[in-house]
mmCIF file of C-alpha atoms in Angstrom:
data_model
loop_
_atom_site.group_PDB
_atom_site.id
_atom_site.type_symbol
_atom_site.label_atom_id
_atom_site.label_comp_id
_atom_site.label_asym_id
_atom_site.label_seq_id
_atom_site.Cartn_x
_atom_site.Cartn_y
_atom_site.Cartn_z
ATOM 1 C CA UNK A 1 188.500 136.663 -22.563
ATOM 2 C CA UNK A 2 191.652 137.914 -24.138
ATOM 3 C CA UNK A 3 191.658 140.780 -26.150
ATOM 4 C CA UNK A 4 192.344 139.904 -29.944
ATOM 5 C CA UNK A 5 195.454 141.975 -31.215
ATOM 6 C CA UNK A 6 195.316 144.873 -33.149
ATOM 7 C CA UNK A 7 194.548 145.069 -36.750
ATOM 8 C CA UNK A 8 196.853 147.160 -38.739
ATOM 9 C CA UNK A 9 194.530 149.628 -39.504
ATOM 10 C CA UNK A 10 191.871 151.440 -37.841
ATOM 11 C CA UNK A 11 188.628 153.665 -38.393
ATOM 12 C CA UNK A 12 189.316 156.745 -36.400
ATOM 13 C CA UNK A 13 187.935 160.482 -36.292
ATOM 14 C CA UNK A 14 190.827 162.954 -36.971
ATOM 15 C CA UNK A 15 191.138 166.396 -37.150
ATOM 16 C CA UNK A 16 192.151 168.039 -40.406
ATOM 17 C CA UNK A 17 192.686 171.639 -40.056
ATOM 18 C CA UNK A 18 191.656 173.823 -37.332
ATOM 19 C CA UNK A 19 188.233 175.184 -37.370
ATOM 20 C CA UNK A 20 184.641 174.240 -35.969
ATOM 21 C CA UNK A 21 184.177 170.831 -35.269
ATOM 22 C CA UNK A 22 181.314 170.193 -38.130
ATOM 23 C CA UNK A 23 184.122 171.952 -40.605
ATOM 24 C CA UNK A 24 187.278 170.188 -39.457
ATOM 25 C CA UNK A 25 186.802 166.645 -38.184
ATOM 26 C CA UNK A 26 186.631 163.593 -40.229
ATOM 27 C CA UNK A 27 186.251 159.655 -40.464
ATOM 28 C CA UNK A 28 189.132 157.848 -42.164
ATOM 29 C CA UNK A 29 189.371 154.035 -42.357
ATOM 30 C CA UNK A 30 192.632 153.168 -42.795
ATOM 31 C CA UNK A 31 194.591 155.068 -40.241
ATOM 32 C CA UNK A 32 197.845 152.667 -39.287
ATOM 33 C CA UNK A 33 198.047 151.102 -35.649
ATOM 34 C CA UNK A 34 201.256 152.003 -34.484
ATOM 35 C CA UNK A 35 203.168 149.062 -31.689
ATOM 36 C CA UNK A 36 203.610 150.488 -28.772
ATOM 37 C CA UNK A 37 207.146 152.024 -27.872
ATOM 38 C CA UNK A 38 208.809 150.575 -24.989
ATOM 39 C CA UNK A 39 207.355 153.012 -22.472
ATOM 40 C CA UNK A 40 203.726 153.195 -24.119
ATOM 41 C CA UNK A 41 200.640 150.642 -23.426
ATOM 42 C CA UNK A 42 198.357 150.102 -26.501
ATOM 43 C CA UNK A 43 194.721 150.595 -25.421
ATOM 44 C CA UNK A 44 191.431 149.812 -27.580
ATOM 45 C CA UNK A 45 189.296 152.802 -26.712
ATOM 46 C CA UNK A 46 185.880 151.657 -25.611
ATOM 47 C CA UNK A 47 184.821 155.428 -24.241
ATOM 48 C CA UNK A 48 186.001 159.233 -24.280
ATOM 49 C CA UNK A 49 184.459 162.254 -22.865
ATOM 50 C CA UNK A 50 184.173 165.926 -23.835
ATOM 51 C CA UNK A 51 185.944 168.593 -21.873
ATOM 52 C CA UNK A 52 185.960 172.724 -22.996
ATOM 53 C CA UNK A 53 189.791 172.316 -24.186
ATOM 54 C CA UNK A 54 188.888 169.707 -26.472
ATOM 55 C CA UNK A 55 187.226 171.908 -28.533
ATOM 56 C CA UNK A 56 189.210 174.726 -27.998
ATOM 57 C CA UNK A 57 192.216 172.856 -29.029
ATOM 58 C CA UNK A 58 190.269 171.810 -31.889
ATOM 59 C CA UNK A 59 189.257 175.351 -33.168
ATOM 60 C CA UNK A 60 192.795 176.342 -32.782
ATOM 61 C CA UNK A 61 192.058 178.492 -30.085
ATOM 62 C CA UNK A 62 195.003 177.150 -28.155
ATOM 63 C CA UNK A 63 197.079 176.709 -31.214
ATOM 64 C CA UNK A 64 200.124 179.339 -29.684
ATOM 65 C CA UNK A 65 200.735 176.734 -26.751
ATOM 66 C CA UNK A 66 200.619 173.846 -28.528
ATOM 67 C CA UNK A 67 200.588 173.152 -32.350
ATOM 68 C CA UNK A 68 198.988 170.111 -33.697
ATOM 69 C CA UNK A 69 200.032 168.263 -36.975
ATOM 70 C CA UNK A 70 197.427 167.194 -39.378
ATOM 71 C CA UNK A 71 195.494 164.991 -39.330
ATOM 72 C CA UNK A 72 195.648 164.643 -35.661
ATOM 73 C CA UNK A 73 193.364 162.158 -33.796
ATOM 74 C CA UNK A 74 191.571 164.121 -30.647
ATOM 75 C CA UNK A 75 189.941 163.955 -27.485
ATOM 76 C CA UNK A 76 192.343 163.687 -24.489
ATOM 77 C CA UNK A 77 190.122 161.208 -21.850
ATOM 78 C CA UNK A 78 190.088 158.107 -22.829
ATOM 79 C CA UNK A 79 189.072 154.399 -20.764
ATOM 80 C CA UNK A 80 189.408 150.845 -22.453
ATOM 81 C CA UNK A 81 191.220 147.477 -22.620
ATOM 82 C CA UNK A 82 195.221 147.114 -22.822
ATOM 83 C CA UNK A 83 195.959 145.000 -26.134
ATOM 84 C CA UNK A 84 199.696 145.669 -26.211
ATOM 85 C CA UNK A 85 202.536 146.628 -23.874
ATOM 86 C CA UNK A 86 206.035 148.224 -24.315
ATOM 87 C CA UNK A 87 209.463 145.920 -23.877
ATOM 88 C CA UNK A 88 209.773 148.402 -20.450
ATOM 89 C CA UNK A 89 205.902 148.346 -19.070
ATOM 90 C CA UNK A 90 205.678 146.578 -15.535
ATOM 91 C CA UNK A 91 202.659 147.980 -14.600
ATOM 92 C CA UNK A 92 199.941 146.866 -16.971
ATOM 93 C CA UNK A 93 199.283 143.706 -18.852
ATOM 94 C CA UNK A 94 196.876 142.708 -22.059
ATOM 95 C CA UNK A 95 193.300 142.820 -21.127
ATOM 96 C CA UNK A 96 193.808 145.483 -18.234
ATOM 97 C CA UNK A 97 191.183 147.642 -17.822
ATOM 98 C CA UNK A 98 192.695 151.365 -17.935
ATOM 99 C CA UNK A 99 191.989 155.107 -18.658
ATOM 100 C CA UNK A 100 193.963 158.548 -18.604
ATOM 101 C CA UNK A 101 194.169 162.082 -19.826
ATOM 102 C CA UNK A 102 196.392 161.083 -22.902
ATOM 103 C CA UNK A 103 197.530 164.985 -22.493
ATOM 104 C CA UNK A 104 198.851 166.600 -25.773
ATOM 105 C CA UNK A 105 198.674 162.991 -27.705
ATOM 106 C CA UNK A 106 194.880 162.686 -27.848
ATOM 107 C CA UNK A 107 193.664 159.669 -29.245
ATOM 108 C CA UNK A 108 190.105 159.293 -27.575
ATOM 109 C CA UNK A 109 188.598 159.285 -30.883
ATOM 110 C CA UNK A 110 190.554 156.068 -32.452
ATOM 111 C CA UNK A 111 190.204 152.587 -32.085
ATOM 112 C CA UNK A 112 193.363 152.238 -30.613
ATOM 113 C CA UNK A 113 195.883 154.428 -29.175
ATOM 114 C CA UNK A 114 199.369 154.404 -27.465
ATOM 115 C CA UNK A 115 199.307 155.960 -24.260
ATOM 116 C CA UNK A 116 202.592 156.501 -22.067
ATOM 117 C CA UNK A 117 202.764 154.537 -19.165
ATOM 118 C CA UNK A 118 203.152 157.473 -16.889
ATOM 119 C CA UNK A 119 199.705 158.808 -17.648
ATOM 120 C CA UNK A 120 197.787 155.460 -17.781
ATOM 121 C CA UNK A 121 196.237 153.823 -14.429
ATOM 122 C CA UNK A 122 193.889 150.927 -13.907
ATOM 123 C CA UNK A 123 190.241 151.787 -14.193
ATOM 124 C CA UNK A 124 188.115 151.916 -10.806
ATOM 125 C CA UNK A 125 186.426 148.715 -9.672
ATOM 126 C CA UNK A 126 182.881 148.684 -10.662
ATOM 127 C CA UNK A 127 182.400 151.429 -13.274
ATOM 128 C CA UNK A 128 181.174 150.765 -16.685
ATOM 129 C CA UNK A 129 183.669 152.431 -19.442
ATOM 130 C CA UNK A 130 181.684 155.667 -20.147
ATOM 131 C CA UNK A 131 181.658 156.468 -16.025
ATOM 132 C CA UNK A 132 185.381 155.683 -16.306
ATOM 133 C CA UNK A 133 186.055 157.803 -19.065
ATOM 134 C CA UNK A 134 184.481 160.750 -17.301
ATOM 135 C CA UNK A 135 186.766 161.078 -14.980
ATOM 136 C CA UNK A 136 190.514 161.555 -16.151
ATOM 137 C CA UNK A 137 191.132 165.030 -16.831
ATOM 138 C CA UNK A 138 188.193 166.756 -14.940
ATOM 139 C CA UNK A 139 188.921 164.839 -11.925
ATOM 140 C CA UNK A 140 192.825 165.122 -11.683
ATOM 141 C CA UNK A 141 192.067 169.223 -12.541
ATOM 142 C CA UNK A 142 189.920 169.054 -9.246
ATOM 143 C CA UNK A 143 192.224 166.875 -7.052
ATOM 144 C CA UNK A 144 195.215 169.596 -8.028
ATOM 145 C CA UNK A 145 192.782 172.702 -7.041
ATOM 146 C CA UNK A 146 192.335 170.724 -3.630
ATOM 147 C CA UNK A 147 195.809 170.210 -3.245
ATOM 148 C CA UNK A 148 196.872 173.820 -4.353
ATOM 149 C CA UNK A 149 194.032 175.112 -1.951
ATOM 150 C CA UNK A 150 195.291 173.115 1.017
ATOM 151 C CA UNK A 151 191.754 171.450 1.944
ATOM 152 C CA UNK A 152 191.997 169.807 5.439
ATOM 153 C CA UNK A 153 189.047 169.095 7.605
ATOM 154 C CA UNK A 154 187.215 172.148 8.874
ATOM 155 C CA UNK A 155 188.640 174.029 5.498
ATOM 156 C CA UNK A 156 185.317 176.300 4.604
ATOM 157 C CA UNK A 157 185.369 175.867 0.975
ATOM 158 C CA UNK A 158 182.932 177.768 -1.754
ATOM 159 C CA UNK A 159 183.287 176.298 -5.075
ATOM 160 C CA UNK A 160 182.135 178.582 -8.267
ATOM 161 C CA UNK A 161 180.888 176.080 -11.138
ATOM 162 C CA UNK A 162 179.840 173.419 -8.774
ATOM 163 C CA UNK A 163 177.855 171.416 -11.053
ATOM 164 C CA UNK A 164 180.210 171.156 -14.031
ATOM 165 C CA UNK A 165 182.470 169.001 -14.943
ATOM 166 C CA UNK A 166 185.347 169.867 -12.585
ATOM 167 C CA UNK A 167 183.135 171.168 -10.077
ATOM 168 C CA UNK A 168 181.527 167.983 -9.615
ATOM 169 C CA UNK A 169 184.379 166.270 -8.603
ATOM 170 C CA UNK A 170 186.062 169.476 -6.707
ATOM 171 C CA UNK A 171 182.662 169.492 -4.366
ATOM 172 C CA UNK A 172 182.720 165.308 -3.639
ATOM 173 C CA UNK A 173 186.729 165.280 -2.960
ATOM 174 C CA UNK A 174 186.244 168.644 -0.731
ATOM 175 C CA UNK A 175 183.013 166.484 1.229
ATOM 176 C CA UNK A 176 185.622 163.934 1.355
ATOM 177 C CA UNK A 177 188.519 165.884 2.950
ATOM 178 C CA UNK A 178 186.342 167.212 5.768
ATOM 179 C CA UNK A 179 185.697 170.504 4.627
ATOM 180 C CA UNK A 180 182.562 172.597 5.024
ATOM 181 C CA UNK A 181 181.559 173.296 1.369
ATOM 182 C CA UNK A 182 179.685 175.686 -0.368
ATOM 183 C CA UNK A 183 178.590 175.273 -4.236
ATOM 184 C CA UNK A 184 177.747 177.863 -6.359
ATOM 185 C CA UNK A 185 175.732 176.910 -9.253
ATOM 186 C CA UNK A 186 172.354 177.740 -10.989
ATOM 187 C CA UNK A 187 168.879 177.282 -8.849
ATOM 188 C CA UNK A 188 168.092 174.215 -11.713
ATOM 189 C CA UNK A 189 171.093 172.378 -10.308
ATOM 190 C CA UNK A 190 170.587 173.119 -6.667
ATOM 191 C CA UNK A 191 169.731 169.615 -5.489
ATOM 192 C CA UNK A 192 172.229 168.020 -7.745
ATOM 193 C CA UNK A 193 174.918 169.711 -6.268
ATOM 194 C CA UNK A 194 173.549 169.429 -2.478
ATOM 195 C CA UNK A 195 173.444 165.208 -3.563
ATOM 196 C CA UNK A 196 176.862 165.800 -4.312
ATOM 197 C CA UNK A 197 177.932 166.398 -0.867
ATOM 198 C CA UNK A 198 177.574 170.121 -0.639
ATOM 199 C CA UNK A 199 176.449 172.017 2.574
ATOM 200 C CA UNK A 200 174.655 175.032 0.957
ATOM 201 C CA UNK A 201 174.156 176.027 -2.631
ATOM 202 C CA UNK A 202 174.021 179.462 -3.676
ATOM 203 C CA UNK A 203 172.287 180.389 -6.892
ATOM 204 C CA UNK A 204 174.703 182.315 -9.044
ATOM 205 C CA UNK A 205 171.513 184.103 -10.840
ATOM 206 C CA UNK A 206 169.848 185.404 -7.650
ATOM 207 C CA UNK A 207 172.884 186.691 -5.397
ATOM 208 C CA UNK A 208 176.443 186.026 -4.931
ATOM 209 C CA UNK A 209 178.933 185.158 -2.344
ATOM 210 C CA UNK A 210 179.674 188.807 -1.233
ATOM 211 C CA UNK A 211 175.606 189.394 -0.415
ATOM 212 C CA UNK A 212 175.211 185.707 0.707
ATOM 213 C CA UNK A 213 178.143 185.458 3.026
ATOM 214 C CA UNK A 214 180.153 188.730 3.833
ATOM 215 C CA UNK A 215 183.813 189.427 4.696
ATOM 216 C CA UNK A 216 185.614 186.538 6.009
ATOM 217 C CA UNK A 217 183.549 183.693 5.373
ATOM 218 C CA UNK A 218 185.944 181.105 3.694
ATOM 219 C CA UNK A 219 189.274 179.668 3.433
ATOM 220 C CA UNK A 220 189.640 179.008 -0.266
ATOM 221 C CA UNK A 221 187.475 179.832 -3.047
ATOM 222 C CA UNK A 222 187.919 177.459 -6.343
ATOM 223 C CA UNK A 223 186.874 179.107 -9.117
ATOM 224 C CA UNK A 224 186.010 176.712 -12.170
ATOM 225 C CA UNK A 225 183.894 179.545 -13.992
ATOM 226 C CA UNK A 226 186.508 182.646 -15.012
ATOM 227 C CA UNK A 227 185.934 185.864 -14.783
ATOM 228 C CA UNK A 228 186.606 189.235 -12.905
ATOM 229 C CA UNK A 229 183.800 189.124 -10.784
ATOM 230 C CA UNK A 230 184.865 185.880 -9.262
ATOM 231 C CA UNK A 231 188.154 187.571 -7.954
ATOM 232 C CA UNK A 232 186.001 190.495 -6.932
ATOM 233 C CA UNK A 233 183.920 188.079 -4.775
ATOM 234 C CA UNK A 234 186.722 186.417 -3.479
ATOM 235 C CA UNK A 235 188.975 188.906 -2.029
ATOM 236 C CA UNK A 236 185.875 190.182 -0.250
ATOM 237 C CA UNK A 237 184.560 186.755 1.390
ATOM 238 C CA UNK A 238 188.101 185.561 2.281
ATOM 239 C CA UNK A 239 189.809 185.349 5.208
ATOM 240 C CA UNK A 240 193.190 186.226 6.440
ATOM 241 C CA UNK A 241 195.842 184.407 4.203
ATOM 242 C CA UNK A 242 192.455 182.571 2.039
ATOM 243 C CA UNK A 243 193.321 181.068 -1.323
ATOM 244 C CA UNK A 244 191.565 181.905 -4.448
ATOM 245 C CA UNK A 245 192.586 178.886 -6.850
ATOM 246 C CA UNK A 246 191.143 179.158 -10.251
ATOM 247 C CA UNK A 247 191.271 176.972 -13.518
ATOM 248 C CA UNK A 248 189.617 180.021 -15.512
ATOM 249 C CA UNK A 249 190.760 183.025 -17.743
ATOM 250 C CA UNK A 250 188.936 185.942 -17.498
ATOM 251 C CA UNK A 251 188.972 185.756 -21.413
ATOM 252 C CA UNK A 252 188.401 182.321 -22.794
ATOM 253 C CA UNK A 253 188.655 183.157 -26.656
ATOM 254 C CA UNK A 254 192.065 182.523 -28.776
ATOM 255 C CA UNK A 255 195.210 182.509 -26.803
ATOM 256 C CA UNK A 256 197.254 185.314 -28.646
ATOM 257 C CA UNK A 257 200.565 186.590 -27.851
ATOM 258 C CA UNK A 258 198.762 189.720 -26.529
ATOM 259 C CA UNK A 259 196.448 187.384 -24.692
ATOM 260 C CA UNK A 260 199.506 185.953 -22.909
ATOM 261 C CA UNK A 261 200.714 189.090 -21.707
ATOM 262 C CA UNK A 262 197.399 189.997 -20.464
ATOM 263 C CA UNK A 263 196.975 186.737 -18.726
ATOM 264 C CA UNK A 264 200.990 186.945 -17.296
ATOM 265 C CA UNK A 265 199.843 190.829 -16.343
ATOM 266 C CA UNK A 266 196.610 189.882 -14.736
ATOM 267 C CA UNK A 267 198.306 186.937 -12.438
ATOM 268 C CA UNK A 268 201.075 189.293 -11.340
ATOM 269 C CA UNK A 269 198.417 192.311 -10.217
ATOM 270 C CA UNK A 270 196.331 189.635 -8.467
ATOM 271 C CA UNK A 271 199.152 188.366 -6.339
ATOM 272 C CA UNK A 272 199.868 192.066 -5.515
ATOM 273 C CA UNK A 273 196.550 192.856 -4.689
ATOM 274 C CA UNK A 274 196.021 190.023 -2.493
ATOM 275 C CA UNK A 275 199.574 189.920 -0.523
ATOM 276 C CA UNK A 276 198.493 192.827 1.493
ATOM 277 C CA UNK A 277 197.501 192.811 4.933
ATOM 278 C CA UNK A 278 195.272 190.182 4.682
ATOM 279 C CA UNK A 279 197.596 188.063 2.434
ATOM 280 C CA UNK A 280 195.271 186.600 0.326
ATOM 281 C CA UNK A 281 196.906 183.982 -2.614
ATOM 282 C CA UNK A 282 195.648 183.860 -5.846
ATOM 283 C CA UNK A 283 196.759 180.677 -7.563
ATOM 284 C CA UNK A 284 196.104 179.773 -11.104
ATOM 285 C CA UNK A 285 195.912 175.712 -11.696
ATOM 286 C CA UNK A 286 197.262 174.043 -14.760
ATOM 287 C CA UNK A 287 197.020 170.458 -14.994
ATOM 288 C CA UNK A 288 200.092 168.013 -14.764
ATOM 289 C CA UNK A 289 198.331 165.007 -15.371
ATOM 290 C CA UNK A 290 200.191 161.655 -14.551
ATOM 291 C CA UNK A 291 199.673 158.124 -12.826
ATOM 292 C CA UNK A 292 200.107 159.186 -9.444
ATOM 293 C CA UNK A 293 197.630 161.991 -9.481
ATOM 294 C CA UNK A 294 194.918 159.678 -11.100
ATOM 295 C CA UNK A 295 195.948 156.459 -8.694
ATOM 296 C CA UNK A 296 194.927 158.953 -6.100
ATOM 297 C CA UNK A 297 191.138 159.915 -8.031
ATOM 298 C CA UNK A 298 191.167 156.188 -8.557
ATOM 299 C CA UNK A 299 191.097 155.286 -4.616
ATOM 300 C CA UNK A 300 188.448 157.988 -3.985
ATOM 301 C CA UNK A 301 186.355 156.199 -6.395
ATOM 302 C CA UNK A 302 186.708 152.899 -5.033
ATOM 303 C CA UNK A 303 186.214 153.914 -1.607
ATOM 304 C CA UNK A 304 182.898 155.671 -2.665
ATOM 305 C CA UNK A 305 183.879 159.315 -2.343
ATOM 306 C CA UNK A 306 183.647 160.441 -5.831
ATOM 307 C CA UNK A 307 181.606 158.949 -8.154
ATOM 308 C CA UNK A 308 181.512 160.898 -11.944
ATOM 309 C CA UNK A 309 178.107 161.782 -13.200
ATOM 310 C CA UNK A 310 177.123 161.469 -16.800
ATOM 311 C CA UNK A 311 174.947 164.233 -18.306
ATOM 312 C CA UNK A 312 174.127 162.359 -21.300
ATOM 313 C CA UNK A 313 176.194 159.581 -23.480
ATOM 314 C CA UNK A 314 176.665 160.223 -27.297
ATOM 315 C CA UNK A 315 177.844 157.025 -29.128
ATOM 316 C CA UNK A 316 181.550 157.485 -30.272
ATOM 317 C CA UNK A 317 181.339 158.287 -34.232
ATOM 318 C CA UNK A 318 181.928 161.024 -35.920
ATOM 319 C CA UNK A 319 178.423 162.465 -35.553
ATOM 320 C CA UNK A 320 178.209 161.535 -31.966
ATOM 321 C CA UNK A 321 181.441 163.627 -31.515
ATOM 322 C CA UNK A 322 180.002 166.793 -33.122
ATOM 323 C CA UNK A 323 176.924 166.470 -31.393
ATOM 324 C CA UNK A 324 178.471 166.207 -27.994
ATOM 325 C CA UNK A 325 180.806 169.425 -28.710
ATOM 326 C CA UNK A 326 178.026 171.239 -29.301
ATOM 327 C CA UNK A 327 176.095 170.318 -26.121
ATOM 328 C CA UNK A 328 179.399 171.310 -24.490
ATOM 329 C CA UNK A 329 179.629 174.683 -25.934
ATOM 330 C CA UNK A 330 176.507 175.142 -24.976
ATOM 331 C CA UNK A 331 177.653 175.441 -21.291
ATOM 332 C CA UNK A 332 174.543 174.102 -19.148
ATOM 333 C CA UNK A 333 176.100 170.367 -18.737
ATOM 334 C CA UNK A 334 175.907 169.060 -15.056
ATOM 335 C CA UNK A 335 178.687 166.598 -14.750
ATOM 336 C CA UNK A 336 180.047 164.824 -17.879
ATOM 337 C CA UNK A 337 179.462 164.421 -21.545
ATOM 338 C CA UNK A 338 180.599 160.937 -22.664
ATOM 339 C CA UNK A 339 181.410 159.166 -25.854
ATOM 340 C CA UNK A 340 180.810 155.551 -25.947
ATOM 341 C CA UNK A 341 181.389 152.828 -28.246
#
């Protein structure tokens, strides 16, 4: 069945200002549907997923880095069907099933959104829209962590936050790469992390990597949680030339000029600390989403190496988004939270 052309207006969840999700998100029924530009693809959104960066951006915690113009259509991850393509687009056609992390453009809360061609990929075969939408931001981040950590067969890797959105992808990808994988999570999620492919699991509430394994135990530690203690543990358990790869900061509140100075100082200090005789590398990761990176993720999914875990699905409505953000903020989700219409 061929998709019907997009209407002139649409319903959309919009952000009207910075603040809490219950205060600043609203539903409007007449947002214009804009035709795609030459290098854009118009997508009818069927599902989206929630990442911590979504509510950080809604609350304004990252406004110093990326300032939004209101009304803004939030949510970065999306999956759906192509309804129109720009004049220079050659990779996609109407009715293709696609997905993307739409970066600063957002739009996961709309009915129709334009996505730059270089961010979009064909959806993995055999997945529904909800599972597909769970993938883009978190899985691309996980794969970037493995790339920066130089994971290869036989690598011993510890993944802190192994049951979370990024962590549960990182465990599967590391396993697929032939690494020996130790996951750090709560005891409640132990069986889940083992099923993902971890060889061993450390209960973060009972012990830590230092006590469990001792010095020179790992080639790589990937930190998806943040905090000074993760770095201190890693310095002890990493072998000479080991890599500490982190997607998190010690403090995860509002980004202010002072916070940026502290972050840059922290990165510099830790690189100096690691650069002694043991040559431990401190590697912060900032995602650069792209079609090429997402295609690599797609291949891992299609080959059966990676499966997104959807912990809970909410309706892709204003109430559903508010509820999903509230659950995401609690920080206890194993896998991903998804919105689907």
